[in-house]
Amino acid sequence: MSNKDLKRVTGLGGFFFKTVNPAATRDWYKNHLGIPTDDYGWTFRWKDHEGKDGATQWSPFGADSTYFSPSDRPFMMNFRVHDLEALLVALREEGVTVVGEMETYEYGKFGWILDPEGNKIELWEPIDSAFL
């Protein structure tokens, strides 16, 4: 399969941003917008066009978090992807900066890249039952 035929992003997996006080920020969103937050933020559950369950995570991080490094931006997007290993190979071949090594957990595989503006982007290949 050529790089142009590779299925890439399949949806938004999450939006993460830095804040001075994550707990107060979560409470503000809960109290004023009705978002049912927990210690991690909010997991928005949805169905895709085929009726399969999916989830998108919204999470405030502490202002001193280094999770978005090497980017100095106060936010990071997470995109759901189809085949992370193949995508990371293709992105490297295309000259995209890949940050660190792929990590695997019980809820999926993760990899990170930088866009042309230096924004860190997290790529997530979820396990079918992850976060559902």
PDB file of N, CA and C in Angstrom, residues 15 17 19 21-37 41-42 58-60:
ATOM      1  N   PHE A  15      -8.965  16.776  23.208  1.00  0.00           N
ATOM      2  CA  PHE A  15      -8.403  18.124  23.218  1.00  0.00           C
ATOM      3  C   PHE A  15      -7.896  18.383  24.620  1.00  0.00           C
ATOM      4  N   PHE A  17      -5.536  20.984  27.190  1.00  0.00           N
ATOM      5  CA  PHE A  17      -5.031  22.346  27.299  1.00  0.00           C
ATOM      6  C   PHE A  17      -4.521  22.604  28.704  1.00  0.00           C
ATOM      7  N   THR A  19      -3.879  24.938  32.054  1.00  0.00           N
ATOM      8  CA  THR A  19      -4.578  25.932  32.849  1.00  0.00           C
ATOM      9  C   THR A  19      -3.885  26.052  34.202  1.00  0.00           C
ATOM     10  N   ASN A  21      -5.239  26.299  37.129  1.00  0.00           N
ATOM     11  CA  ASN A  21      -5.891  25.491  38.150  1.00  0.00           C
ATOM     12  C   ASN A  21      -6.860  24.504  37.482  1.00  0.00           C
ATOM     13  N   PRO A  22      -6.374  23.311  37.126  1.00  0.00           N
ATOM     14  CA  PRO A  22      -7.234  22.353  36.422  1.00  0.00           C
ATOM     15  C   PRO A  22      -8.531  22.017  37.175  1.00  0.00           C
ATOM     16  N   ALA A  23      -8.465  21.861  38.491  1.00  0.00           N
ATOM     17  CA  ALA A  23      -9.667  21.506  39.257  1.00  0.00           C
ATOM     18  C   ALA A  23     -10.714  22.617  39.173  1.00  0.00           C
ATOM     19  N   ALA A  24     -10.276  23.864  39.347  1.00  0.00           N
ATOM     20  CA  ALA A  24     -11.219  24.989  39.257  1.00  0.00           C
ATOM     21  C   ALA A  24     -11.772  25.128  37.839  1.00  0.00           C
ATOM     22  N   THR A  25     -10.945  24.861  36.846  1.00  0.00           N
ATOM     23  CA  THR A  25     -11.399  24.934  35.458  1.00  0.00           C
ATOM     24  C   THR A  25     -12.445  23.857  35.185  1.00  0.00           C
ATOM     25  N   ARG A  26     -12.161  22.633  35.638  1.00  0.00           N
ATOM     26  CA  ARG A  26     -13.152  21.562  35.470  1.00  0.00           C
ATOM     27  C   ARG A  26     -14.460  21.931  36.161  1.00  0.00           C
ATOM     28  N   ASP A  27     -14.381  22.476  37.384  1.00  0.00           N
ATOM     29  CA  ASP A  27     -15.588  22.868  38.124  1.00  0.00           C
ATOM     30  C   ASP A  27     -16.356  23.966  37.397  1.00  0.00           C
ATOM     31  N   TRP A  28     -15.643  24.932  36.816  1.00  0.00           N
ATOM     32  CA  TRP A  28     -16.300  26.018  36.089  1.00  0.00           C
ATOM     33  C   TRP A  28     -17.108  25.442  34.919  1.00  0.00           C
ATOM     34  N   TYR A  29     -16.490  24.566  34.152  1.00  0.00           N
ATOM     35  CA  TYR A  29     -17.189  23.960  33.013  1.00  0.00           C
ATOM     36  C   TYR A  29     -18.381  23.110  33.477  1.00  0.00           C
ATOM     37  N   LYS A  30     -18.224  22.426  34.609  1.00  0.00           N
ATOM     38  CA  LYS A  30     -19.323  21.620  35.154  1.00  0.00           C
ATOM     39  C   LYS A  30     -20.468  22.529  35.608  1.00  0.00           C
ATOM     40  N   ASN A  31     -20.151  23.561  36.369  1.00  0.00           N
ATOM     41  CA  ASN A  31     -21.172  24.438  36.951  1.00  0.00           C
ATOM     42  C   ASN A  31     -21.858  25.344  35.934  1.00  0.00           C
ATOM     43  N   HIS A  32     -21.115  25.836  34.964  1.00  0.00           N
ATOM     44  CA  HIS A  32     -21.678  26.820  34.036  1.00  0.00           C
ATOM     45  C   HIS A  32     -22.118  26.247  32.695  1.00  0.00           C
ATOM     46  N   LEU A  33     -21.510  25.142  32.265  1.00  0.00           N
ATOM     47  CA  LEU A  33     -21.865  24.559  30.970  1.00  0.00           C
ATOM     48  C   LEU A  33     -22.477  23.172  31.097  1.00  0.00           C
ATOM     49  N   GLY A  34     -22.530  22.646  32.320  1.00  0.00           N
ATOM     50  CA  GLY A  34     -23.160  21.355  32.531  1.00  0.00           C
ATOM     51  C   GLY A  34     -22.348  20.167  32.047  1.00  0.00           C
ATOM     52  N   ILE A  35     -21.064  20.359  31.859  1.00  0.00           N
ATOM     53  CA  ILE A  35     -20.196  19.264  31.414  1.00  0.00           C
ATOM     54  C   ILE A  35     -19.901  18.368  32.619  1.00  0.00           C
ATOM     55  N   PRO A  36     -20.201  17.075  32.521  1.00  0.00           N
ATOM     56  CA  PRO A  36     -20.023  16.168  33.654  1.00  0.00           C
ATOM     57  C   PRO A  36     -18.563  15.760  33.853  1.00  0.00           C
ATOM     58  N   THR A  37     -17.767  16.655  34.391  1.00  0.00           N
ATOM     59  CA  THR A  37     -16.329  16.414  34.523  1.00  0.00           C
ATOM     60  C   THR A  37     -16.009  15.490  35.690  1.00  0.00           C
ATOM     61  N   GLY A  41     -11.224  15.244  33.408  1.00  0.00           N
ATOM     62  CA  GLY A  41     -11.904  16.137  32.474  1.00  0.00           C
ATOM     63  C   GLY A  41     -13.258  15.564  32.131  1.00  0.00           C
ATOM     64  N   TRP A  42     -13.455  15.263  30.840  1.00  0.00           N
ATOM     65  CA  TRP A  42     -14.741  14.749  30.381  1.00  0.00           C
ATOM     66  C   TRP A  42     -14.511  13.830  29.200  1.00  0.00           C
ATOM     67  N   TRP A  58     -11.732  15.394  26.768  1.00  0.00           N
ATOM     68  CA  TRP A  58     -11.465  16.815  26.994  1.00  0.00           C
ATOM     69  C   TRP A  58     -10.790  16.919  28.347  1.00  0.00           C
ATOM     70  N   SER A  59      -9.559  17.463  28.399  1.00  0.00           N
ATOM     71  CA  SER A  59      -8.817  17.465  29.662  1.00  0.00           C
ATOM     72  C   SER A  59      -7.998  18.722  29.872  1.00  0.00           C
ATOM     73  N   PRO A  60      -8.251  19.428  30.992  1.00  0.00           N
ATOM     74  CA  PRO A  60      -7.349  20.504  31.389  1.00  0.00           C
ATOM     75  C   PRO A  60      -6.130  19.918  32.115  1.00  0.00           C
TER      76      PRO A  60
END
